[in-house]
Amino acid sequence: MEEVIKEQGNFIEEFIKEDLKEGVYNKVQTRFPPEPNGYLHIGHAKAICIDFGIADKFGGTCNLRLDDTNPSKEDVEYVDSIMEDIKWLGFNWDNVYYASDYFDFIYECAIKLIKKGLAYVCDLSADEIREYRGTLTEAGKNSPYRDRSVEENLDLFERMTKGEFENGERVLRAKIDMASPNLNMRDPVIYRIMKVPHHRAGDKWVVYPMYDMAHPLSDAREGVSHSLCSLEFENHRPLYNWFLEKCDIETPPRQIEFARMNVNYTLTSKRKCLKLVNDGLVVGWDDPRMATICGMRRRGYPAEAIRDFCEKIGVSKAFSVIDIALLESCVRDNLNINAERAMAVLRPVEVVIDNYPDDLVEEIEVETNPNKPELGTRKTYFSKNIYIEADDFCEEPPKGYFRLCPEREVRLKGAYFVKYASCEKDADGNITKIHCTYDPETKGGNAPDGRKVKGTIHWVSKENSVDATVNLYDRLFLVENPSDEDANGEFSNNLNPESLTVLTGCKIEKDLASSNPEKKYQFMRQGYFCADITSTKDNPVFNRTVALKDSWAKKK
């Protein structure tokens, strides 16, 4: 795994310290401004940590602002999910705002720009606007409607607002410079007609501001001091500042960009994630294989581990792709410390201990978590009939095999030494039951005569077990950049066909069946697991969060 080294210092913090020292701002106010048109993902987690973390460090405030300027793609479902994800990650906003709270103010700014001769109504179609825009090496051409009078523009914009024109028939554009080397400054569209009900404003508006206009003006109206955003908005900063200047904003916010989080083997494109959901390739936005925050939560990723991952990466201007193994390592480190231990047999075969008393059931004390001795011990139960993993027994063991096999003694974790006696098979030769004998002097897993065994295996008592379904999750994609599309525009051929293995009839300790959703465990020798949100006492379901070790390192 490629080591990720965090930059010395934090350039965002240095900028803010400078601004405060020079008296540009007397307090720090940030905001997290997602568009409610999808679910938050791992990339948003970094932005959340930065926005809220910076405000906290400087004793300032951080607001949640929903950028609801495109009602055709937005939904209350997404608003609710965004709020829930932020809280789950461990952050609390000072206020909740919406871009739609500022629609009147933004509209007034549009009128101000028209009156200053800095905005005009354009009749060109979207395709024609693109054609007139020019290229990186060729200047754009002025719209034939660019020189309309202020009076005509005010009249047309008012008629747009009243719904006289259809979607796409006219737009309002800023009048800046069609020869600018920055394409964003070539008379960008700042208002468009969209006759779609808004989830908060209803039918009040049929014209909506574009993001590039709404964002700086919302920041200004809200009192944001530092507008922190990802690096793709760096080329938009001149336009951000243009709006603040031309709309006469006093004490304008300062935009600072940082590199967005790119993690290999993950997909964060909302369009492509939606296709996965709609095509039934995943069970929903919270599918545990998705890189969405709700998906990682359902899989069992601790919020603290995600925050730790973001902290390890740090804040940088440089583009980089982070190895997902680092995220998984943070998850393992956290769960190793915090997850309770339990025993579960995923592919069970029954073992009968022939010389164990038929009616005896013993209580065995096991550590709840060896890293937290203050949690003490818990009870499990041992009896004549137990289950072990099918691959923990081999009739003809290969060299180096130290689990149960003929002529070899093994330790049952926390219980006794047992030795193979015989096995039963079905008509096809499959083993259905294994017979063993035990040494009653080895209770607790140690022999009084000092003899040693190399193999220790886990088990579950038949009398103290219930059936469970276990979902073994793996990476959803086989390639590091799953967003790569083939000639037909498809990326689904990058899917890992083994990203989910569903095991039924697994044997778990009875107490685990009552686990609350998202309760986390280390299943001994198996990995880290959590109870799924669908899990019930009568039908327990567990998800594998991560294996004990990185199995993908071997594949590389």
PDB file of N, CA, C and O in Angstrom, residues 224-291:
ATOM      1  N   VAL A 224     -20.721  34.216   5.795  1.00  0.00           N
ATOM      2  CA  VAL A 224     -19.584  33.297   5.731  1.00  0.00           C
ATOM      3  C   VAL A 224     -18.298  34.100   5.563  1.00  0.00           C
ATOM      4  O   VAL A 224     -18.227  35.025   4.744  1.00  0.00           O
ATOM      5  N   SER A 225     -17.285  33.743   6.341  1.00  0.00           N
ATOM      6  CA  SER A 225     -15.990  34.409   6.194  1.00  0.00           C
ATOM      7  C   SER A 225     -15.095  33.652   5.222  1.00  0.00           C
ATOM      8  O   SER A 225     -14.412  34.257   4.393  1.00  0.00           O
ATOM      9  N   HIS A 226     -15.100  32.327   5.321  1.00  0.00           N
ATOM     10  CA  HIS A 226     -14.226  31.516   4.479  1.00  0.00           C
ATOM     11  C   HIS A 226     -15.037  30.412   3.817  1.00  0.00           C
ATOM     12  O   HIS A 226     -15.603  29.551   4.495  1.00  0.00           O
ATOM     13  N   SER A 227     -15.101  30.499   2.496  1.00  0.00           N
ATOM     14  CA  SER A 227     -15.859  29.547   1.693  1.00  0.00           C
ATOM     15  C   SER A 227     -14.893  28.460   1.233  1.00  0.00           C
ATOM     16  O   SER A 227     -14.104  28.658   0.310  1.00  0.00           O
ATOM     17  N   LEU A 228     -14.921  27.317   1.894  1.00  0.00           N
ATOM     18  CA  LEU A 228     -13.980  26.232   1.623  1.00  0.00           C
ATOM     19  C   LEU A 228     -14.618  25.260   0.643  1.00  0.00           C
ATOM     20  O   LEU A 228     -15.723  24.775   0.865  1.00  0.00           O
ATOM     21  N   CYS A 229     -13.912  24.975  -0.439  1.00  0.00           N
ATOM     22  CA  CYS A 229     -14.490  24.118  -1.477  1.00  0.00           C
ATOM     23  C   CYS A 229     -13.393  23.322  -2.154  1.00  0.00           C
ATOM     24  O   CYS A 229     -12.199  23.587  -1.986  1.00  0.00           O
ATOM     25  N   SER A 230     -13.785  22.336  -2.935  1.00  0.00           N
ATOM     26  CA  SER A 230     -12.813  21.469  -3.587  1.00  0.00           C
ATOM     27  C   SER A 230     -12.194  22.149  -4.811  1.00  0.00           C
ATOM     28  O   SER A 230     -12.693  23.148  -5.328  1.00  0.00           O
ATOM     29  N   LEU A 231     -11.101  21.570  -5.269  1.00  0.00           N
ATOM     30  CA  LEU A 231     -10.206  22.231  -6.216  1.00  0.00           C
ATOM     31  C   LEU A 231     -10.841  22.510  -7.573  1.00  0.00           C
ATOM     32  O   LEU A 231     -10.392  23.410  -8.291  1.00  0.00           O
ATOM     33  N   GLU A 232     -11.902  21.779  -7.937  1.00  0.00           N
ATOM     34  CA  GLU A 232     -12.512  22.021  -9.246  1.00  0.00           C
ATOM     35  C   GLU A 232     -13.164  23.398  -9.331  1.00  0.00           C
ATOM     36  O   GLU A 232     -13.500  23.867 -10.420  1.00  0.00           O
ATOM     37  N   PHE A 233     -13.326  24.059  -8.169  1.00  0.00           N
ATOM     38  CA  PHE A 233     -13.911  25.400  -8.173  1.00  0.00           C
ATOM     39  C   PHE A 233     -12.853  26.503  -8.219  1.00  0.00           C
ATOM     40  O   PHE A 233     -13.190  27.685  -8.161  1.00  0.00           O
ATOM     41  N   GLU A 234     -11.593  26.123  -8.331  1.00  0.00           N
ATOM     42  CA  GLU A 234     -10.535  27.145  -8.372  1.00  0.00           C
ATOM     43  C   GLU A 234     -10.708  28.066  -9.575  1.00  0.00           C
ATOM     44  O   GLU A 234     -10.553  29.290  -9.461  1.00  0.00           O
ATOM     45  N   ASN A 235     -11.041  27.501 -10.733  1.00  0.00           N
ATOM     46  CA  ASN A 235     -11.240  28.327 -11.929  1.00  0.00           C
ATOM     47  C   ASN A 235     -12.523  29.152 -11.854  1.00  0.00           C
ATOM     48  O   ASN A 235     -12.728  30.052 -12.675  1.00  0.00           O
ATOM     49  N   HIS A 236     -13.375  28.824 -10.903  1.00  0.00           N
ATOM     50  CA  HIS A 236     -14.612  29.589 -10.719  1.00  0.00           C
ATOM     51  C   HIS A 236     -14.414  30.756  -9.742  1.00  0.00           C
ATOM     52  O   HIS A 236     -15.307  31.590  -9.606  1.00  0.00           O
ATOM     53  N   ARG A 237     -13.279  30.790  -9.074  1.00  0.00           N
ATOM     54  CA  ARG A 237     -13.066  31.821  -8.069  1.00  0.00           C
ATOM     55  C   ARG A 237     -13.137  33.245  -8.633  1.00  0.00           C
ATOM     56  O   ARG A 237     -13.731  34.130  -8.004  1.00  0.00           O
ATOM     57  N   PRO A 238     -12.567  33.522  -9.826  1.00  0.00           N
ATOM     58  CA  PRO A 238     -12.725  34.876 -10.376  1.00  0.00           C
ATOM     59  C   PRO A 238     -14.193  35.272 -10.555  1.00  0.00           C
ATOM     60  O   PRO A 238     -14.559  36.428 -10.326  1.00  0.00           O
ATOM     61  N   LEU A 239     -15.029  34.301 -10.949  1.00  0.00           N
ATOM     62  CA  LEU A 239     -16.454  34.582 -11.105  1.00  0.00           C
ATOM     63  C   LEU A 239     -17.106  34.777  -9.745  1.00  0.00           C
ATOM     64  O   LEU A 239     -17.958  35.659  -9.569  1.00  0.00           O
ATOM     65  N   TYR A 240     -16.713  33.958  -8.776  1.00  0.00           N
ATOM     66  CA  TYR A 240     -17.197  34.093  -7.385  1.00  0.00           C
ATOM     67  C   TYR A 240     -16.933  35.518  -6.899  1.00  0.00           C
ATOM     68  O   TYR A 240     -17.832  36.198  -6.377  1.00  0.00           O
ATOM     69  N   ASN A 241     -15.706  35.976  -7.094  1.00  0.00           N
ATOM     70  CA  ASN A 241     -15.333  37.323  -6.637  1.00  0.00           C
ATOM     71  C   ASN A 241     -16.024  38.415  -7.456  1.00  0.00           C
ATOM     72  O   ASN A 241     -16.337  39.495  -6.930  1.00  0.00           O
ATOM     73  N   TRP A 242     -16.263  38.145  -8.746  1.00  0.00           N
ATOM     74  CA  TRP A 242     -16.920  39.127  -9.612  1.00  0.00           C
ATOM     75  C   TRP A 242     -18.328  39.439  -9.090  1.00  0.00           C
ATOM     76  O   TRP A 242     -18.720  40.601  -8.998  1.00  0.00           O
ATOM     77  N   PHE A 243     -19.075  38.410  -8.750  1.00  0.00           N
ATOM     78  CA  PHE A 243     -20.426  38.619  -8.236  1.00  0.00           C
ATOM     79  C   PHE A 243     -20.404  39.436  -6.944  1.00  0.00           C
ATOM     80  O   PHE A 243     -21.215  40.343  -6.747  1.00  0.00           O
ATOM     81  N   LEU A 244     -19.467  39.103  -6.049  1.00  0.00           N
ATOM     82  CA  LEU A 244     -19.398  39.818  -4.780  1.00  0.00           C
ATOM     83  C   LEU A 244     -19.071  41.292  -4.992  1.00  0.00           C
ATOM     84  O   LEU A 244     -19.642  42.171  -4.342  1.00  0.00           O
ATOM     85  N   GLU A 245     -18.162  41.541  -5.929  1.00  0.00           N
ATOM     86  CA  GLU A 245     -17.767  42.930  -6.199  1.00  0.00           C
ATOM     87  C   GLU A 245     -18.890  43.705  -6.884  1.00  0.00           C
ATOM     88  O   GLU A 245     -19.261  44.817  -6.448  1.00  0.00           O
ATOM     89  N   LYS A 246     -19.446  43.148  -7.939  1.00  0.00           N
ATOM     90  CA  LYS A 246     -20.441  43.881  -8.723  1.00  0.00           C
ATOM     91  C   LYS A 246     -21.772  44.033  -7.986  1.00  0.00           C
ATOM     92  O   LYS A 246     -22.566  44.917  -8.321  1.00  0.00           O
ATOM     93  N   CYS A 247     -22.011  43.168  -7.024  1.00  0.00           N
ATOM     94  CA  CYS A 247     -23.250  43.289  -6.241  1.00  0.00           C
ATOM     95  C   CYS A 247     -23.029  44.079  -4.953  1.00  0.00           C
ATOM     96  O   CYS A 247     -23.879  44.066  -4.054  1.00  0.00           O
ATOM     97  N   ASP A 248     -21.853  44.711  -4.861  1.00  0.00           N
ATOM     98  CA  ASP A 248     -21.546  45.648  -3.769  1.00  0.00           C
ATOM     99  C   ASP A 248     -21.609  44.991  -2.393  1.00  0.00           C
ATOM    100  O   ASP A 248     -22.182  45.535  -1.438  1.00  0.00           O
ATOM    101  N   ILE A 249     -21.005  43.802  -2.290  1.00  0.00           N
ATOM    102  CA  ILE A 249     -20.992  43.090  -1.014  1.00  0.00           C
ATOM    103  C   ILE A 249     -19.860  43.639  -0.147  1.00  0.00           C
ATOM    104  O   ILE A 249     -18.699  43.650  -0.549  1.00  0.00           O
ATOM    105  N   GLU A 250     -20.213  44.099   1.040  1.00  0.00           N
ATOM    106  CA  GLU A 250     -19.205  44.543   1.993  1.00  0.00           C
ATOM    107  C   GLU A 250     -18.646  43.328   2.735  1.00  0.00           C
ATOM    108  O   GLU A 250     -19.367  42.397   3.065  1.00  0.00           O
ATOM    109  N   THR A 251     -17.349  43.348   2.999  1.00  0.00           N
ATOM    110  CA  THR A 251     -16.644  42.238   3.651  1.00  0.00           C
ATOM    111  C   THR A 251     -16.979  40.920   2.943  1.00  0.00           C
ATOM    112  O   THR A 251     -17.637  40.028   3.512  1.00  0.00           O
ATOM    113  N   PRO A 252     -16.564  40.775   1.702  1.00  0.00           N
ATOM    114  CA  PRO A 252     -16.890  39.559   0.944  1.00  0.00           C
ATOM    115  C   PRO A 252     -16.177  38.335   1.511  1.00  0.00           C
ATOM    116  O   PRO A 252     -15.086  38.438   2.076  1.00  0.00           O
ATOM    117  N   PRO A 253     -16.774  37.164   1.394  1.00  0.00           N
ATOM    118  CA  PRO A 253     -16.132  35.928   1.839  1.00  0.00           C
ATOM    119  C   PRO A 253     -14.880  35.634   1.005  1.00  0.00           C
ATOM    120  O   PRO A 253     -14.743  36.115  -0.117  1.00  0.00           O
ATOM    121  N   ARG A 254     -13.999  34.852   1.566  1.00  0.00           N
ATOM    122  CA  ARG A 254     -12.785  34.423   0.862  1.00  0.00           C
ATOM    123  C   ARG A 254     -12.925  32.959   0.488  1.00  0.00           C
ATOM    124  O   ARG A 254     -13.127  32.109   1.355  1.00  0.00           O
ATOM    125  N   GLN A 255     -12.822  32.644  -0.793  1.00  0.00           N
ATOM    126  CA  GLN A 255     -12.895  31.249  -1.244  1.00  0.00           C
ATOM    127  C   GLN A 255     -11.513  30.629  -1.192  1.00  0.00           C
ATOM    128  O   GLN A 255     -10.551  31.185  -1.706  1.00  0.00           O
ATOM    129  N   ILE A 256     -11.409  29.460  -0.582  1.00  0.00           N
ATOM    130  CA  ILE A 256     -10.156  28.702  -0.507  1.00  0.00           C
ATOM    131  C   ILE A 256     -10.442  27.292  -0.977  1.00  0.00           C
ATOM    132  O   ILE A 256     -11.393  26.651  -0.523  1.00  0.00           O
ATOM    133  N   GLU A 257      -9.613  26.789  -1.897  1.00  0.00           N
ATOM    134  CA  GLU A 257      -9.848  25.461  -2.474  1.00  0.00           C
ATOM    135  C   GLU A 257      -8.842  24.444  -1.928  1.00  0.00           C
ATOM    136  O   GLU A 257      -7.699  24.766  -1.627  1.00  0.00           O
ATOM    137  N   PHE A 258      -9.293  23.231  -1.825  1.00  0.00           N
ATOM    138  CA  PHE A 258      -8.437  22.110  -1.421  1.00  0.00           C
ATOM    139  C   PHE A 258      -8.714  20.931  -2.344  1.00  0.00           C
ATOM    140  O   PHE A 258      -9.773  20.856  -2.988  1.00  0.00           O
ATOM    141  N   ALA A 259      -7.765  20.015  -2.421  1.00  0.00           N
ATOM    142  CA  ALA A 259      -7.922  18.846  -3.295  1.00  0.00           C
ATOM    143  C   ALA A 259      -9.028  17.953  -2.768  1.00  0.00           C
ATOM    144  O   ALA A 259      -9.107  17.670  -1.567  1.00  0.00           O
ATOM    145  N   ARG A 260      -9.889  17.514  -3.653  1.00  0.00           N
ATOM    146  CA  ARG A 260     -10.967  16.622  -3.256  1.00  0.00           C
ATOM    147  C   ARG A 260     -10.409  15.234  -2.960  1.00  0.00           C
ATOM    148  O   ARG A 260      -9.283  14.902  -3.340  1.00  0.00           O
ATOM    149  N   MET A 261     -11.186  14.438  -2.289  1.00  0.00           N
ATOM    150  CA  MET A 261     -10.753  13.091  -1.954  1.00  0.00           C
ATOM    151  C   MET A 261     -11.081  12.135  -3.095  1.00  0.00           C
ATOM    152  O   MET A 261     -12.229  12.008  -3.503  1.00  0.00           O
ATOM    153  N   ASN A 262     -10.070  11.475  -3.606  1.00  0.00           N
ATOM    154  CA  ASN A 262     -10.243  10.442  -4.625  1.00  0.00           C
ATOM    155  C   ASN A 262      -9.724   9.135  -4.050  1.00  0.00           C
ATOM    156  O   ASN A 262      -8.548   9.027  -3.686  1.00  0.00           O
ATOM    157  N   VAL A 263     -10.591   8.151  -3.926  1.00  0.00           N
ATOM    158  CA  VAL A 263     -10.229   6.867  -3.334  1.00  0.00           C
ATOM    159  C   VAL A 263     -10.410   5.788  -4.391  1.00  0.00           C
ATOM    160  O   VAL A 263     -11.460   5.701  -5.036  1.00  0.00           O
ATOM    161  N   ASN A 264      -9.368   4.976  -4.598  1.00  0.00           N
ATOM    162  CA  ASN A 264      -9.473   3.949  -5.633  1.00  0.00           C
ATOM    163  C   ASN A 264     -10.486   2.871  -5.241  1.00  0.00           C
ATOM    164  O   ASN A 264     -10.859   2.723  -4.091  1.00  0.00           O
ATOM    165  N   TYR A 265     -10.943   2.147  -6.238  1.00  0.00           N
ATOM    166  CA  TYR A 265     -11.944   1.078  -6.098  1.00  0.00           C
ATOM    167  C   TYR A 265     -13.303   1.594  -5.612  1.00  0.00           C
ATOM    168  O   TYR A 265     -14.150   0.805  -5.190  1.00  0.00           O
ATOM    169  N   THR A 266     -13.510   2.912  -5.658  1.00  0.00           N
ATOM    170  CA  THR A 266     -14.803   3.455  -5.239  1.00  0.00           C
ATOM    171  C   THR A 266     -15.391   4.314  -6.350  1.00  0.00           C
ATOM    172  O   THR A 266     -14.674   4.820  -7.208  1.00  0.00           O
ATOM    173  N   LEU A 267     -16.699   4.472  -6.289  1.00  0.00           N
ATOM    174  CA  LEU A 267     -17.421   5.278  -7.271  1.00  0.00           C
ATOM    175  C   LEU A 267     -18.232   6.320  -6.510  1.00  0.00           C
ATOM    176  O   LEU A 267     -18.998   5.981  -5.611  1.00  0.00           O
ATOM    177  N   THR A 268     -18.034   7.597  -6.857  1.00  0.00           N
ATOM    178  CA  THR A 268     -18.754   8.665  -6.156  1.00  0.00           C
ATOM    179  C   THR A 268     -19.597   9.519  -7.095  1.00  0.00           C
ATOM    180  O   THR A 268     -20.292  10.419  -6.638  1.00  0.00           O
ATOM    181  N   SER A 269     -19.528   9.261  -8.390  1.00  0.00           N
ATOM    182  CA  SER A 269     -20.374   9.995  -9.332  1.00  0.00           C
ATOM    183  C   SER A 269     -21.842   9.713  -9.022  1.00  0.00           C
ATOM    184  O   SER A 269     -22.279   8.555  -9.023  1.00  0.00           O
ATOM    185  N   LYS A 270     -22.616  10.773  -8.754  1.00  0.00           N
ATOM    186  CA  LYS A 270     -24.024  10.567  -8.418  1.00  0.00           C
ATOM    187  C   LYS A 270     -24.779   9.923  -9.570  1.00  0.00           C
ATOM    188  O   LYS A 270     -25.643   9.071  -9.362  1.00  0.00           O
ATOM    189  N   ARG A 271     -24.435  10.329 -10.795  1.00  0.00           N
ATOM    190  CA  ARG A 271     -25.117   9.757 -11.966  1.00  0.00           C
ATOM    191  C   ARG A 271     -24.872   8.254 -12.052  1.00  0.00           C
ATOM    192  O   ARG A 271     -25.805   7.464 -12.281  1.00  0.00           O
ATOM    193  N   LYS A 272     -23.636   7.847 -11.837  1.00  0.00           N
ATOM    194  CA  LYS A 272     -23.312   6.435 -11.964  1.00  0.00           C
ATOM    195  C   LYS A 272     -23.789   5.631 -10.758  1.00  0.00           C
ATOM    196  O   LYS A 272     -24.216   4.477 -10.907  1.00  0.00           O
ATOM    197  N   CYS A 273     -23.750   6.253  -9.592  1.00  0.00           N
ATOM    198  CA  CYS A 273     -24.297   5.567  -8.414  1.00  0.00           C
ATOM    199  C   CYS A 273     -25.799   5.349  -8.579  1.00  0.00           C
ATOM    200  O   CYS A 273     -26.331   4.290  -8.215  1.00  0.00           O
ATOM    201  N   LEU A 274     -26.477   6.353  -9.125  1.00  0.00           N
ATOM    202  CA  LEU A 274     -27.917   6.223  -9.357  1.00  0.00           C
ATOM    203  C   LEU A 274     -28.200   5.109 -10.360  1.00  0.00           C
ATOM    204  O   LEU A 274     -29.171   4.357 -10.214  1.00  0.00           O
ATOM    205  N   LYS A 275     -27.327   4.964 -11.350  1.00  0.00           N
ATOM    206  CA  LYS A 275     -27.502   3.886 -12.339  1.00  0.00           C
ATOM    207  C   LYS A 275     -27.343   2.520 -11.659  1.00  0.00           C
ATOM    208  O   LYS A 275     -28.105   1.593 -11.944  1.00  0.00           O
ATOM    209  N   LEU A 276     -26.379   2.401 -10.751  1.00  0.00           N
ATOM    210  CA  LEU A 276     -26.210   1.153 -10.003  1.00  0.00           C
ATOM    211  C   LEU A 276     -27.486   0.806  -9.245  1.00  0.00           C
ATOM    212  O   LEU A 276     -27.916  -0.345  -9.219  1.00  0.00           O
ATOM    213  N   VAL A 277     -28.081   1.832  -8.632  1.00  0.00           N
ATOM    214  CA  VAL A 277     -29.305   1.616  -7.858  1.00  0.00           C
ATOM    215  C   VAL A 277     -30.474   1.260  -8.773  1.00  0.00           C
ATOM    216  O   VAL A 277     -31.179   0.274  -8.556  1.00  0.00           O
ATOM    217  N   ASN A 278     -30.656   2.059  -9.819  1.00  0.00           N
ATOM    218  CA  ASN A 278     -31.806   1.853 -10.713  1.00  0.00           C
ATOM    219  C   ASN A 278     -31.711   0.552 -11.493  1.00  0.00           C
ATOM    220  O   ASN A 278     -32.743  -0.055 -11.819  1.00  0.00           O
ATOM    221  N   ASP A 279     -30.495   0.107 -11.800  1.00  0.00           N
ATOM    222  CA  ASP A 279     -30.314  -1.144 -12.542  1.00  0.00           C
ATOM    223  C   ASP A 279     -30.315  -2.369 -11.635  1.00  0.00           C
ATOM    224  O   ASP A 279     -30.145  -3.492 -12.107  1.00  0.00           O
ATOM    225  N   GLY A 280     -30.494  -2.158 -10.341  1.00  0.00           N
ATOM    226  CA  GLY A 280     -30.560  -3.279  -9.410  1.00  0.00           C
ATOM    227  C   GLY A 280     -29.230  -3.957  -9.165  1.00  0.00           C
ATOM    228  O   GLY A 280     -29.185  -5.084  -8.671  1.00  0.00           O
ATOM    229  N   LEU A 281     -28.126  -3.264  -9.481  1.00  0.00           N
ATOM    230  CA  LEU A 281     -26.802  -3.847  -9.259  1.00  0.00           C
ATOM    231  C   LEU A 281     -26.390  -3.750  -7.801  1.00  0.00           C
ATOM    232  O   LEU A 281     -25.483  -4.451  -7.349  1.00  0.00           O
ATOM    233  N   VAL A 282     -27.044  -2.865  -7.062  1.00  0.00           N
ATOM    234  CA  VAL A 282     -26.915  -2.776  -5.606  1.00  0.00           C
ATOM    235  C   VAL A 282     -28.326  -2.646  -5.049  1.00  0.00           C
ATOM    236  O   VAL A 282     -29.274  -2.373  -5.789  1.00  0.00           O
ATOM    237  N   VAL A 283     -28.473  -2.833  -3.741  1.00  0.00           N
ATOM    238  CA  VAL A 283     -29.828  -2.847  -3.169  1.00  0.00           C
ATOM    239  C   VAL A 283     -30.346  -1.448  -2.857  1.00  0.00           C
ATOM    240  O   VAL A 283     -31.516  -1.292  -2.528  1.00  0.00           O
ATOM    241  N   GLY A 284     -29.501  -0.459  -2.959  1.00  0.00           N
ATOM    242  CA  GLY A 284     -29.930   0.911  -2.684  1.00  0.00           C
ATOM    243  C   GLY A 284     -28.732   1.785  -2.373  1.00  0.00           C
ATOM    244  O   GLY A 284     -27.577   1.338  -2.413  1.00  0.00           O
ATOM    245  N   TRP A 285     -28.999   3.058  -2.074  1.00  0.00           N
ATOM    246  CA  TRP A 285     -27.917   3.989  -1.749  1.00  0.00           C
ATOM    247  C   TRP A 285     -27.157   3.547  -0.510  1.00  0.00           C
ATOM    248  O   TRP A 285     -25.983   3.894  -0.339  1.00  0.00           O
ATOM    249  N   ASP A 286     -27.807   2.790   0.389  1.00  0.00           N
ATOM    250  CA  ASP A 286     -27.125   2.345   1.604  1.00  0.00           C
ATOM    251  C   ASP A 286     -26.607   0.921   1.479  1.00  0.00           C
ATOM    252  O   ASP A 286     -26.302   0.281   2.495  1.00  0.00           O
ATOM    253  N   ASP A 287     -26.470   0.426   0.253  1.00  0.00           N
ATOM    254  CA  ASP A 287     -25.837  -0.881   0.068  1.00  0.00           C
ATOM    255  C   ASP A 287     -24.438  -0.816   0.693  1.00  0.00           C
ATOM    256  O   ASP A 287     -23.679   0.115   0.424  1.00  0.00           O
ATOM    257  N   PRO A 288     -24.080  -1.788   1.536  1.00  0.00           N
ATOM    258  CA  PRO A 288     -22.784  -1.733   2.222  1.00  0.00           C
ATOM    259  C   PRO A 288     -21.564  -1.759   1.297  1.00  0.00           C
ATOM    260  O   PRO A 288     -20.449  -1.561   1.770  1.00  0.00           O
ATOM    261  N   ARG A 289     -21.767  -2.004   0.016  1.00  0.00           N
ATOM    262  CA  ARG A 289     -20.627  -1.956  -0.919  1.00  0.00           C
ATOM    263  C   ARG A 289     -20.436  -0.571  -1.514  1.00  0.00           C
ATOM    264  O   ARG A 289     -19.425  -0.314  -2.178  1.00  0.00           O
ATOM    265  N   MET A 290     -21.393   0.309  -1.304  1.00  0.00           N
ATOM    266  CA  MET A 290     -21.310   1.654  -1.857  1.00  0.00           C
ATOM    267  C   MET A 290     -20.381   2.523  -1.000  1.00  0.00           C
ATOM    268  O   MET A 290     -20.218   2.293   0.201  1.00  0.00           O
ATOM    269  N   ALA A 291     -19.816   3.566  -1.637  1.00  0.00           N
ATOM    270  CA  ALA A 291     -18.941   4.500  -0.915  1.00  0.00           C
ATOM    271  C   ALA A 291     -19.740   5.634  -0.294  1.00  0.00           C
ATOM    272  O   ALA A 291     -19.169   6.646   0.120  1.00  0.00           O
TER     273      ALA A 291
END
